[in-house]
Coordinates of C-alpha atoms in Angstrom, one line a residue:
Chain A
M1 CA -8.5 -7.2 -18.2
N2 CA -8.3 -9.7 -15.4
L3 CA -5.7 -10.3 -12.7
M4 CA -5.3 -13.8 -14.1
M5 CA -3.5 -12.3 -17.0
L6 CA -0.7 -11.4 -14.7
L7 CA -0.4 -15.0 -13.3
E8 CA -0.8 -16.5 -16.8
M9 CA 2.1 -14.4 -18.1
A10 CA 4.3 -15.3 -15.0
T11 CA 3.5 -19.0 -15.6
E12 CA 4.4 -18.7 -19.2
G13 CA 7.6 -16.7 -18.5
F14 CA 9.0 -18.5 -15.5
G15 CA 6.6 -21.2 -14.4
D16 CA 9.1 -23.3 -12.5
R17 CA 10.3 -20.4 -10.3
I18 CA 9.0 -20.4 -6.7
A19 CA 6.1 -17.8 -6.6
I20 CA 5.4 -17.9 -2.9
Q21 CA 6.3 -19.6 0.3
S22 CA 4.8 -19.7 3.8
Q23 CA 7.2 -21.4 6.2
D24 CA 8.0 -24.7 4.4
A25 CA 5.0 -24.7 2.0
K26 CA 5.9 -23.5 -1.4
L27 CA 4.1 -23.0 -4.8
S28 CA 5.8 -22.3 -8.1
Y29 CA 4.0 -20.0 -10.6
S30 CA 2.7 -23.1 -12.5
E31 CA 1.5 -24.6 -9.2
L32 CA -0.1 -21.4 -8.1
F33 CA -1.9 -21.2 -11.5
A34 CA -3.2 -24.8 -11.1
A35 CA -4.2 -24.2 -7.5
A36 CA -6.1 -21.1 -8.5
G37 CA -8.0 -23.0 -11.2
A38 CA -9.0 -25.8 -8.8
A39 CA -10.1 -23.4 -6.1
A40 CA -12.0 -21.4 -8.7
H41 CA -13.8 -24.6 -9.6
A42 CA -14.8 -25.2 -6.0
V43 CA -16.0 -21.6 -5.5
A44 CA -18.0 -21.7 -8.8
A45 CA -19.7 -24.9 -7.7
S46 CA -20.7 -23.4 -4.3
G47 CA -22.7 -20.7 -6.0
A48 CA -21.1 -18.1 -3.7
E49 CA -20.8 -14.5 -5.1
R50 CA -17.8 -13.5 -3.1
L51 CA -14.6 -15.3 -1.9
A52 CA -13.5 -14.1 1.5
V53 CA -10.4 -14.9 3.5
L54 CA -10.5 -14.3 7.3
D55 CA -7.0 -15.3 8.2
V56 CA -3.4 -14.4 8.7
N57 CA -1.0 -14.5 5.7
S58 CA -0.8 -17.9 4.2
L59 CA -0.8 -19.5 0.7
A60 CA -4.6 -19.4 0.8
V61 CA -4.4 -15.6 0.2
P62 CA -2.8 -15.6 -3.2
V63 CA -4.6 -18.8 -4.2
G64 CA -7.9 -17.2 -3.2
L65 CA -7.1 -13.9 -4.8
F66 CA -6.4 -15.4 -8.3
A67 CA -9.2 -18.0 -7.9
A68 CA -11.7 -15.2 -7.3
A69 CA -10.5 -13.4 -10.5
W70 CA -10.8 -16.6 -12.4
V71 CA -14.4 -17.2 -11.3
G72 CA -15.3 -13.6 -11.7
V73 CA -16.3 -12.8 -8.0
P74 CA -14.8 -10.2 -5.7
F75 CA -12.0 -11.3 -3.4
V76 CA -12.6 -10.0 0.2
P77 CA -9.7 -10.2 2.6
L78 CA -11.1 -9.6 6.1
N79 CA -9.4 -8.4 9.3
Y80 CA -8.7 -11.5 11.4
R81 CA -8.8 -9.4 14.5
L82 CA -12.5 -8.7 14.0
T83 CA -15.0 -10.6 16.3
G84 CA -18.6 -10.8 17.2
K85 CA -21.0 -8.2 15.8
E86 CA -18.5 -6.3 13.7
L87 CA -17.6 -9.5 11.9
E88 CA -21.2 -10.6 11.5
A89 CA -22.1 -7.3 9.9
L90 CA -19.2 -7.5 7.4
L91 CA -20.1 -11.1 6.5
A92 CA -23.7 -10.2 6.0
S93 CA -22.7 -7.4 3.7
I94 CA -20.8 -9.8 1.4
A95 CA -23.3 -12.7 1.4
P96 CA -23.5 -15.2 -0.2
A97 CA -19.8 -15.8 0.4
Y98 CA -17.3 -18.7 0.2
L99 CA -15.2 -18.2 3.3
V100 CA -11.7 -19.5 4.0
T101 CA -10.6 -19.2 7.6
D102 CA -8.7 -20.9 10.4
T103 CA -9.9 -24.2 11.9
D104 CA -11.1 -22.6 15.1
R105 CA -13.4 -20.2 13.4
A106 CA -14.6 -22.4 10.6
G107 CA -17.1 -24.3 12.8
A108 CA -18.4 -21.2 14.5
L109 CA -19.1 -19.3 11.3
A110 CA -20.7 -22.2 9.4
A111 CA -24.2 -20.8 9.9
T112 CA -23.3 -17.3 8.8
V113 CA -22.0 -17.9 5.3
R114 CA -22.8 -20.0 2.2
T115 CA -19.7 -22.2 2.4
V116 CA -16.9 -22.2 5.0
V117 CA -13.7 -24.1 4.7
D118 CA -10.6 -24.1 6.9
R119 CA -7.4 -22.9 5.4
E120 CA -5.6 -26.3 5.2
G121 CA -8.6 -28.0 3.6
F122 CA -8.9 -25.2 1.1
L123 CA -5.3 -25.5 0.2
A124 CA -5.2 -29.3 0.0
A125 CA -8.2 -29.3 -2.3
A126 CA -6.7 -26.5 -4.4
R127 CA -3.3 -28.3 -4.8
G128 CA -4.9 -31.7 -5.5
G129 CA -7.8 -30.7 -7.7
A130 CA -7.8 -31.3 -11.4
D131 CA -11.0 -29.5 -12.4
R132 CA -10.9 -25.9 -13.4
P133 CA -13.4 -23.5 -15.0
G134 CA -13.1 -22.4 -18.6
E135 CA -11.6 -19.0 -19.7
W136 CA -11.9 -16.2 -17.2
S137 CA -13.9 -13.1 -18.1
M138 CA -12.0 -10.1 -19.5
D139 CA -14.6 -7.7 -18.2
A140 CA -12.5 -4.8 -17.0
D141 CA -15.3 -3.5 -14.8
A142 CA -15.7 -6.7 -12.8
I143 CA -14.8 -6.2 -9.1
G144 CA -11.4 -7.7 -8.3
I145 CA -11.1 -6.9 -4.6
L146 CA -13.4 -5.5 -2.0
L147 CA -11.3 -4.0 0.8
F148 CA -12.8 -2.7 4.0
T149 CA -10.9 0.5 4.8
S150 CA -9.2 0.8 8.2
G151 CA -11.8 3.2 9.5
T152 CA -9.7 5.6 11.5
T153 CA -12.5 8.1 11.0
G154 CA -15.6 6.0 11.6
A155 CA -17.4 2.8 10.5
P156 CA -15.7 0.6 7.9
K157 CA -16.6 1.0 4.2
A158 CA -15.7 -1.4 1.4
A159 CA -13.5 0.2 -1.3
V160 CA -14.3 -1.3 -4.7
L161 CA -11.2 -2.1 -6.8
R162 CA -12.2 -3.3 -10.3
Q163 CA -10.0 -5.5 -12.5
K164 CA -9.1 -2.4 -14.6
H165 CA -7.8 -0.5 -11.5
L166 CA -5.6 -3.3 -10.3
V167 CA -4.3 -4.4 -13.6
S168 CA -3.6 -0.8 -14.6
Y169 CA -1.7 -0.3 -11.4
I170 CA 0.6 -3.3 -12.1
F171 CA 1.1 -2.4 -15.8
G172 CA 1.8 1.2 -14.9
S173 CA 4.3 0.5 -12.1
I174 CA 6.0 -2.8 -12.7
E175 CA 8.2 -4.1 -15.5
F176 CA 7.3 -7.8 -16.3
G177 CA 9.8 -10.3 -15.2
A178 CA 12.2 -7.6 -13.9
A179 CA 13.2 -9.5 -10.8
D180 CA 16.4 -11.7 -10.6
A181 CA 15.8 -15.4 -9.9
S182 CA 17.3 -15.0 -6.5
D183 CA 15.1 -12.0 -5.5
A184 CA 12.7 -12.5 -2.5
A185 CA 10.2 -10.2 -1.0
L186 CA 9.2 -10.5 2.6
V187 CA 5.5 -9.8 3.1
S188 CA 4.4 -9.1 6.6
V189 CA 1.6 -6.6 6.2
P190 CA -1.8 -8.3 6.7
P191 CA -3.7 -9.5 3.7
Y192 CA -6.7 -7.1 4.4
H193 CA -4.4 -4.1 3.9
I194 CA -4.0 -2.8 0.3
A195 CA -0.2 -3.1 0.6
G196 CA -0.7 -6.8 1.3
M197 CA -2.7 -7.2 -1.9
A198 CA -0.3 -5.0 -4.0
A199 CA 2.7 -7.0 -2.7
I200 CA 1.3 -10.2 -4.2
L201 CA 0.4 -8.7 -7.5
S202 CA 3.7 -6.8 -8.0
S203 CA 5.8 -9.8 -7.0
V204 CA 4.0 -12.2 -9.3
Y205 CA 4.3 -9.8 -12.3
S206 CA 7.9 -9.1 -11.6
G207 CA 8.8 -12.7 -10.9
R208 CA 10.0 -12.1 -7.3
R209 CA 9.5 -14.9 -4.8
I210 CA 7.2 -13.9 -2.0
V211 CA 8.1 -15.0 1.5
Q212 CA 5.1 -14.7 3.8
L213 CA 5.2 -14.0 7.5
S214 CA 1.9 -15.1 9.0
S215 CA 1.8 -11.9 11.0
F216 CA 4.4 -9.3 12.0
D217 CA 6.8 -9.5 15.0
A218 CA 10.2 -7.8 14.7
A219 CA 12.4 -10.8 15.9
G220 CA 10.6 -13.2 13.5
W221 CA 10.9 -10.7 10.7
V222 CA 14.7 -10.3 11.2
E223 CA 15.1 -14.1 11.5
T224 CA 13.1 -14.8 8.4
A225 CA 14.9 -12.1 6.4
R226 CA 18.2 -13.6 7.2
R227 CA 17.3 -17.2 6.7
E228 CA 15.5 -16.6 3.4
R229 CA 18.0 -14.2 2.0
V230 CA 15.3 -11.6 1.6
T231 CA 16.2 -8.8 -0.9
H232 CA 13.0 -6.7 -0.8
A233 CA 10.5 -5.7 1.9
F234 CA 7.6 -3.4 2.5
V235 CA 7.1 -2.2 6.1
V236 CA 4.9 0.4 7.9
P237 CA 6.8 2.9 10.1
T238 CA 6.0 1.2 13.4
M239 CA 7.5 -2.1 12.0
L240 CA 10.7 -0.3 10.9
T241 CA 11.1 1.2 14.3
R242 CA 10.9 -2.2 15.9
I243 CA 13.1 -3.9 13.3
V244 CA 15.8 -1.3 13.8
D245 CA 15.6 -1.8 17.5
V246 CA 16.2 -5.6 17.1
L247 CA 19.1 -5.1 14.7
A248 CA 20.8 -2.6 17.0
R249 CA 20.2 -4.7 20.1
E250 CA 21.3 -8.0 18.6
G251 CA 24.1 -6.5 16.5
L252 CA 22.7 -8.2 13.4
T253 CA 22.9 -7.2 9.8
L254 CA 20.7 -8.0 6.8
P255 CA 23.3 -8.6 4.1
H256 CA 20.9 -9.6 1.3
L257 CA 18.4 -6.8 1.8
R258 CA 18.7 -4.4 -1.1
A259 CA 15.4 -2.6 -1.1
V260 CA 13.1 -1.4 1.7
S261 CA 9.9 0.4 0.9
Y262 CA 7.7 1.9 3.5
G263 CA 4.4 3.7 3.8
G264 CA 1.0 3.5 5.5
G265 CA 1.7 6.2 8.1
K266 CA 4.1 9.0 9.1
M267 CA 7.7 8.0 9.2
P268 CA 9.6 9.9 11.9
Q269 CA 12.8 11.4 10.4
P270 CA 15.0 10.0 13.3
V271 CA 13.7 6.4 12.5
I272 CA 14.5 6.6 8.7
E273 CA 17.9 8.2 9.4
R274 CA 18.7 5.4 11.9
A275 CA 17.5 2.7 9.5
M276 CA 19.6 4.1 6.6
A277 CA 22.7 4.1 8.9
L278 CA 22.1 0.5 10.1
L279 CA 21.3 -0.8 6.6
P280 CA 23.8 1.0 4.4
E281 CA 23.4 -1.5 1.5
A282 CA 19.6 -1.1 1.3
A283 CA 17.9 1.3 -1.0
F284 CA 14.9 3.0 0.7
T285 CA 11.7 4.0 -1.1
N286 CA 8.8 5.8 0.6
A287 CA 5.5 5.0 -1.1
Y288 CA 2.2 6.9 -0.6
G289 CA -1.1 5.5 -1.7
L290 CA -4.6 4.8 -0.5
T291 CA -6.8 1.8 -0.7
E292 CA -9.0 3.7 -3.1
T293 CA -6.1 4.3 -5.5
S294 CA -5.0 0.6 -5.7
S295 CA -1.9 1.3 -3.6
T296 CA 1.0 3.5 -4.6
I297 CA 0.5 6.9 -6.3
T298 CA 3.8 8.7 -5.3
V299 CA 7.3 7.4 -4.5
L300 CA 10.4 8.9 -2.9
G301 CA 13.0 6.7 -4.5
P302 CA 16.5 5.6 -3.3
E303 CA 18.3 8.4 -5.1
D304 CA 16.0 11.0 -3.5
H305 CA 16.7 9.5 -0.1
R306 CA 20.5 9.6 -0.6
A307 CA 20.4 13.1 -2.0
A308 CA 18.3 14.4 0.8
A309 CA 20.4 12.7 3.5
A310 CA 23.6 14.1 2.0
S311 CA 22.3 17.7 1.5
A312 CA 23.3 20.7 3.5
D313 CA 20.2 22.5 2.2
P314 CA 17.4 22.2 4.7
A315 CA 14.7 22.3 2.0
V316 CA 16.4 19.3 0.2
R317 CA 17.1 17.5 3.5
R318 CA 13.5 17.8 4.5
R319 CA 12.5 15.7 1.5
L320 CA 13.4 12.7 3.7
V321 CA 10.0 13.1 5.2
S322 CA 8.2 13.8 1.9
V323 CA 6.4 11.0 0.0
G324 CA 8.1 11.9 -3.2
R325 CA 6.7 12.5 -6.6
A326 CA 3.7 11.1 -8.5
L327 CA 4.1 7.9 -10.6
P328 CA 4.3 8.7 -14.4
S329 CA 0.8 7.1 -14.8
I330 CA -0.7 9.4 -12.1
E331 CA -1.7 13.1 -12.3
L332 CA -1.6 14.8 -8.9
E333 CA -2.7 18.3 -7.8
V334 CA -3.0 20.0 -4.5
R335 CA -6.2 22.2 -4.5
D336 CA -7.7 24.8 -2.3
E337 CA -11.2 24.8 -1.0
E338 CA -12.5 26.4 -4.2
G339 CA -10.9 23.6 -6.2
R340 CA -8.1 25.8 -7.7
P341 CA -4.5 24.3 -7.8
C342 CA -2.4 25.6 -4.9
P343 CA 1.0 27.1 -5.7
A344 CA 4.1 25.4 -4.4
G345 CA 4.4 25.6 -0.6
V346 CA 0.7 26.2 0.0
S347 CA -1.3 23.5 1.7
G348 CA -4.5 22.0 0.3
E349 CA -6.3 18.8 -0.5
I350 CA -4.5 16.2 -2.6
H351 CA -6.4 15.2 -5.8
V352 CA -5.3 12.4 -8.1
R353 CA -6.4 11.0 -11.4
G354 CA -5.3 7.8 -13.3
E355 CA -6.4 4.4 -14.5
Q356 CA -5.6 2.8 -11.1
V357 CA -7.8 5.2 -9.2
S358 CA -11.1 3.8 -8.1
G359 CA -12.6 6.3 -5.6
E360 CA -15.6 4.1 -5.2
Y361 CA -17.2 2.4 -2.2
L362 CA -19.7 -0.5 -2.2
G363 CA -23.3 0.7 -2.3
L364 CA -22.3 4.4 -2.5
A365 CA -22.0 6.9 -5.3
S366 CA -18.5 7.3 -6.8
R367 CA -16.4 9.9 -5.1
L368 CA -14.7 10.8 -8.4
T369 CA -15.4 14.2 -10.0
R370 CA -17.0 14.3 -13.4
D371 CA -13.6 14.6 -15.0
G372 CA -12.2 11.7 -13.1
W373 CA -10.3 13.3 -10.2
F374 CA -10.3 11.7 -6.8
P375 CA -10.3 14.1 -3.8
T376 CA -8.3 12.0 -1.3
R377 CA -9.3 13.9 1.9
D378 CA -5.5 14.0 2.6
A379 CA -4.0 17.4 3.2
G380 CA -0.6 18.1 1.6
T381 CA 1.8 20.6 0.1
L382 CA 3.9 20.3 -3.0
D383 CA 7.4 21.9 -3.1
A384 CA 8.8 23.7 -6.2
E385 CA 10.1 20.4 -7.6
G386 CA 6.9 18.4 -7.2
Y387 CA 7.8 16.6 -3.9
L388 CA 4.7 16.0 -1.9
F389 CA 4.5 16.5 1.9
L390 CA 1.6 14.9 3.7
E391 CA -0.2 16.8 6.5
G392 CA -2.8 14.4 7.7
R393 CA -6.4 14.0 6.9
I394 CA -8.4 17.1 5.9
D395 CA -10.8 16.4 8.7
D396 CA -7.9 16.6 11.1
V397 CA -6.9 20.1 10.1
I398 CA -7.2 22.4 13.1
V399 CA -9.2 25.6 12.5
R400 CA -8.0 28.2 15.0
G401 CA -9.5 31.6 14.7
G402 CA -10.1 31.1 11.0
E403 CA -6.5 30.0 10.4
N404 CA -6.0 26.4 9.1
L405 CA -3.2 24.6 11.0
S406 CA -1.8 21.3 9.9
P407 CA -1.2 18.8 12.8
G408 CA 1.5 17.1 10.7
E409 CA 3.6 20.3 10.4
I410 CA 3.5 20.8 14.1
E411 CA 4.3 17.2 14.8
E412 CA 7.3 17.3 12.5
V413 CA 8.7 20.2 14.5
L414 CA 8.0 18.6 17.9
L415 CA 9.8 15.3 16.8
A416 CA 13.0 17.3 16.2
H417 CA 13.1 18.1 19.9
P418 CA 15.7 15.9 21.6
A419 CA 13.5 14.9 24.5
I420 CA 10.5 14.0 22.3
A421 CA 10.2 10.4 21.1
D422 CA 6.7 10.6 19.6
C423 CA 3.8 13.0 19.5
G424 CA 0.3 13.6 18.2
V425 CA -1.3 17.0 17.6
V426 CA -5.1 17.4 17.5
G427 CA -7.6 20.3 17.7
V428 CA -9.7 20.6 20.9
P429 CA -12.7 22.8 21.3
D430 CA -11.8 26.3 22.5
E431 CA -14.2 29.1 23.5
Q432 CA -12.1 31.9 22.3
W433 CA -10.6 30.4 19.1
G434 CA -13.1 27.8 18.0
E435 CA -10.3 25.2 18.2
A436 CA -7.0 25.2 20.0
V437 CA -3.9 23.1 19.4
A438 CA -3.3 20.2 21.8
A439 CA -0.1 18.2 21.7
V440 CA 0.2 14.8 23.3
I441 CA 3.8 13.9 23.9
V442 CA 5.8 10.8 24.6
T443 CA 9.3 11.5 25.9
H444 CA 12.4 9.4 25.6
P445 CA 12.8 7.2 28.7
D446 CA 15.6 9.3 30.2
R447 CA 14.5 12.8 29.1
T448 CA 11.9 15.3 30.2
V449 CA 10.5 18.5 28.8
T450 CA 8.0 21.0 30.3
P451 CA 4.9 22.3 28.5
D452 CA 6.4 25.8 28.4
E453 CA 9.6 24.5 26.7
V454 CA 7.4 22.6 24.2
R455 CA 5.5 25.8 23.4
E456 CA 8.6 27.9 23.1
F457 CA 10.2 25.3 20.8
V458 CA 7.3 25.4 18.4
K459 CA 7.0 29.2 18.6
Q460 CA 10.6 29.6 17.5
R461 CA 10.2 27.4 14.5
L462 CA 6.7 28.2 13.4
R463 CA 4.2 31.0 14.0
S464 CA 3.0 31.5 17.6
S465 CA -0.5 30.4 16.6
R466 CA 1.0 26.9 16.1
A467 CA 2.2 26.6 19.6
P468 CA 0.1 24.1 21.5
A469 CA -2.2 25.6 24.1
R470 CA -2.5 22.3 25.8
V471 CA 0.4 19.9 26.3
E472 CA -0.1 16.4 27.8
F473 CA 2.3 13.5 28.4
R474 CA 1.6 9.8 27.7
R475 CA 3.6 6.6 27.8
E476 CA 2.4 5.8 24.3
L477 CA 0.0 7.0 21.6
P478 CA -2.9 5.1 20.1
Y479 CA -2.1 3.6 16.7
N480 CA -3.9 1.2 14.5
E481 CA -2.0 -2.0 13.5
T482 CA -0.6 -0.4 10.3
G483 CA 0.9 2.5 12.1
K484 CA -1.8 5.2 11.6
L485 CA -2.2 7.5 14.6
L486 CA -5.8 7.3 15.8
R487 CA -6.4 11.1 16.2
R488 CA -10.1 10.5 16.8
K489 CA -9.1 8.5 19.9
L490 CA -6.7 11.2 21.1
R491 CA -9.4 13.8 20.7
E492 CA -11.9 11.7 22.7
E493 CA -9.3 11.1 25.5
L494 CA -8.6 14.8 25.7
A495 CA -12.3 15.7 25.8
R496 CA -12.7 13.4 28.8
T497 CA -9.8 15.0 30.7
V498 CA -10.3 18.8 30.9
A499 CA -7.1 20.7 30.9
Chain B
M1 CA -5.0 -10.6 -43.3
L2 CA -7.2 -12.5 -40.9
A3 CA -10.2 -11.3 -38.9
S4 CA -10.0 -11.6 -35.1
G5 CA -10.9 -15.1 -34.0
E6 CA -10.3 -16.6 -37.5
E7 CA -8.0 -19.7 -37.9
A8 CA -4.8 -19.3 -39.9
A9 CA -4.3 -21.7 -42.8
A10 CA -2.2 -24.7 -41.9
D11 CA 0.4 -23.9 -44.6
A12 CA 0.7 -20.2 -43.7
A13 CA 4.4 -19.2 -43.6
L14 CA 5.9 -16.3 -41.6
D15 CA 7.1 -13.5 -43.8
P16 CA 10.9 -13.2 -43.1
A17 CA 10.5 -9.4 -43.1
A18 CA 8.2 -9.8 -40.0
A19 CA 10.1 -12.5 -38.1
G20 CA 11.7 -10.4 -35.5
G21 CA 9.5 -11.9 -32.8
T22 CA 7.4 -10.4 -30.0
A23 CA 8.5 -11.1 -26.5
L24 CA 6.3 -11.7 -23.4
G25 CA 5.8 -8.7 -21.2
K26 CA 7.5 -6.2 -23.5
R27 CA 6.0 -3.0 -24.7
Y28 CA 6.0 -2.0 -28.4
I29 CA 5.3 1.5 -29.7
S30 CA 4.5 3.0 -33.1
A31 CA 6.9 5.5 -34.7
G32 CA 4.6 8.4 -33.9
G33 CA 4.2 7.1 -30.3
D34 CA 0.4 7.1 -30.6
L35 CA 0.0 3.3 -30.2
E36 CA 1.5 1.2 -27.4
L37 CA 1.0 -2.5 -27.0
L38 CA 1.9 -4.9 -24.2
C39 CA 2.7 -8.5 -25.3
T40 CA 0.7 -10.9 -23.2
K41 CA 1.3 -13.9 -25.5
P42 CA 4.7 -14.1 -27.3
G43 CA 5.3 -15.3 -30.8
K44 CA 7.7 -15.4 -33.7
G45 CA 6.1 -12.7 -35.7
S46 CA 6.7 -9.0 -35.2
L47 CA 4.2 -6.2 -34.9
A48 CA 3.5 -3.4 -37.4
V49 CA 0.8 -0.8 -38.2
G50 CA 0.5 -1.2 -42.0
A51 CA 4.0 -1.1 -43.3
S52 CA 5.4 0.7 -40.3
P53 CA 6.9 -1.7 -37.7
L54 CA 6.4 -1.2 -34.0
V55 CA 9.6 -0.9 -32.0
L56 CA 10.5 -2.1 -28.5
K57 CA 9.9 0.5 -25.8
E58 CA 12.8 1.0 -23.4
A59 CA 11.7 0.1 -19.8
K60 CA 12.2 2.9 -17.3
P61 CA 12.2 0.9 -14.0
L62 CA 10.5 2.6 -11.0
P63 CA 11.7 1.9 -7.5
S64 CA 9.9 -1.1 -6.0
S65 CA 7.2 0.3 -3.8
D66 CA 5.4 -2.8 -2.6

């Protein structure tokens, strides 16, 4: 198996179609194939053992991804916000590397890596080159992508995604050539996020034109979606919030947009309800996945969204905030601390198994169990029909007097309060209980709520042990750039300011 | 019958009984469902296990998630 199989099939099936465009620059599938070959030749000649891209979205990302697969070296998309010591440490861990970056950085990093080229030079050589290596290796265990995980819990680690994981994910979730010739997917997630990688692979295999946004801003996203007649898009919740604000403020519609998928963080129910109302023609899909699972493992599809939004049954309506059910190619269980499957409605750790699941980090022992299950460290609950509800990271679970409390469950309740725009719940040290519940709240601009009202609101809807002992107010909460709440940061802030 | 990697004779002719074709990116399954193949290189011939032809597997599209 090799990712180049996907591009070779697309080239054979619809080679003249536009595969990808970035502003005015475009590549058809045949051109992308040729460019990958020429870039592969250059990387092979350099003797580098990894191909890294430190840049915003551009044509260099897909060209680099497939070139790396062709040569048989890992592709390493790096976070372009990194600087100084952090960046040096990552580059040292992937040496000897062939690095593609922007012109400003190319000079400064020349001493750090084997070969450094600026993006435009890399692309010009790839588009103009005629040399290409021979057949790519079909070694399914070769590493396809090394992805440094976002590190909301500590130092970054590189997840190892082998050719077999990535190709299995695509074969298991996408039908070849299923896109219409007029379909276009807007990709605005950064290339160093698993969703950015998965978007390229899924679109190539389905024959859907990729429209790249170099980096996300809501006005630019809406403008590009309208101009390029975008039909499909993946967004993280914070992006959708801002997009919906722009649409409402400017009175704009997105008449071509048929499918919006979202994931990467908690989607507040008011945001998804507002988005569905503003974009009635679009089908919404919530996807849950991890870097270590080669992207999506569960989906809440358009039919689930419509059924939940239209239902009078609170249990069905609540599915709007679930991440749906496991893909057919994935086995999923929620297990208790002893490893036994939890019954429906009982919270535990999410475990998954399937050919796309890697569960491996560079230089560390595999996290998979002997029989192939990956403990995700995500807490969740399945309902009676197999819909999965996420409850945050296991490490974020608040242990109060021996009782395990889920921050996600309390946040969901708080967000239903009319004065509360956003909130984060974390555990703080407590002499009596071990840990106590703390809620950090952002109110809507014109609304207020008192700590006692917050406690009472939770008490009425959940058990009194869930009511936050400590309630603080902020103008905004700390998120990483893909919309994950940085609970570690919240805990640190709360520790500094004693109640 | 040819071994893997062996060249076919230049005058080899396709058996009309096995000329249904195999299409790029389609999946084919055996009658018992114990064998599934994905076509990565298309051709005029059709697939069979012994005398039992493989049949086209209906696609069940999933919602686009990325």
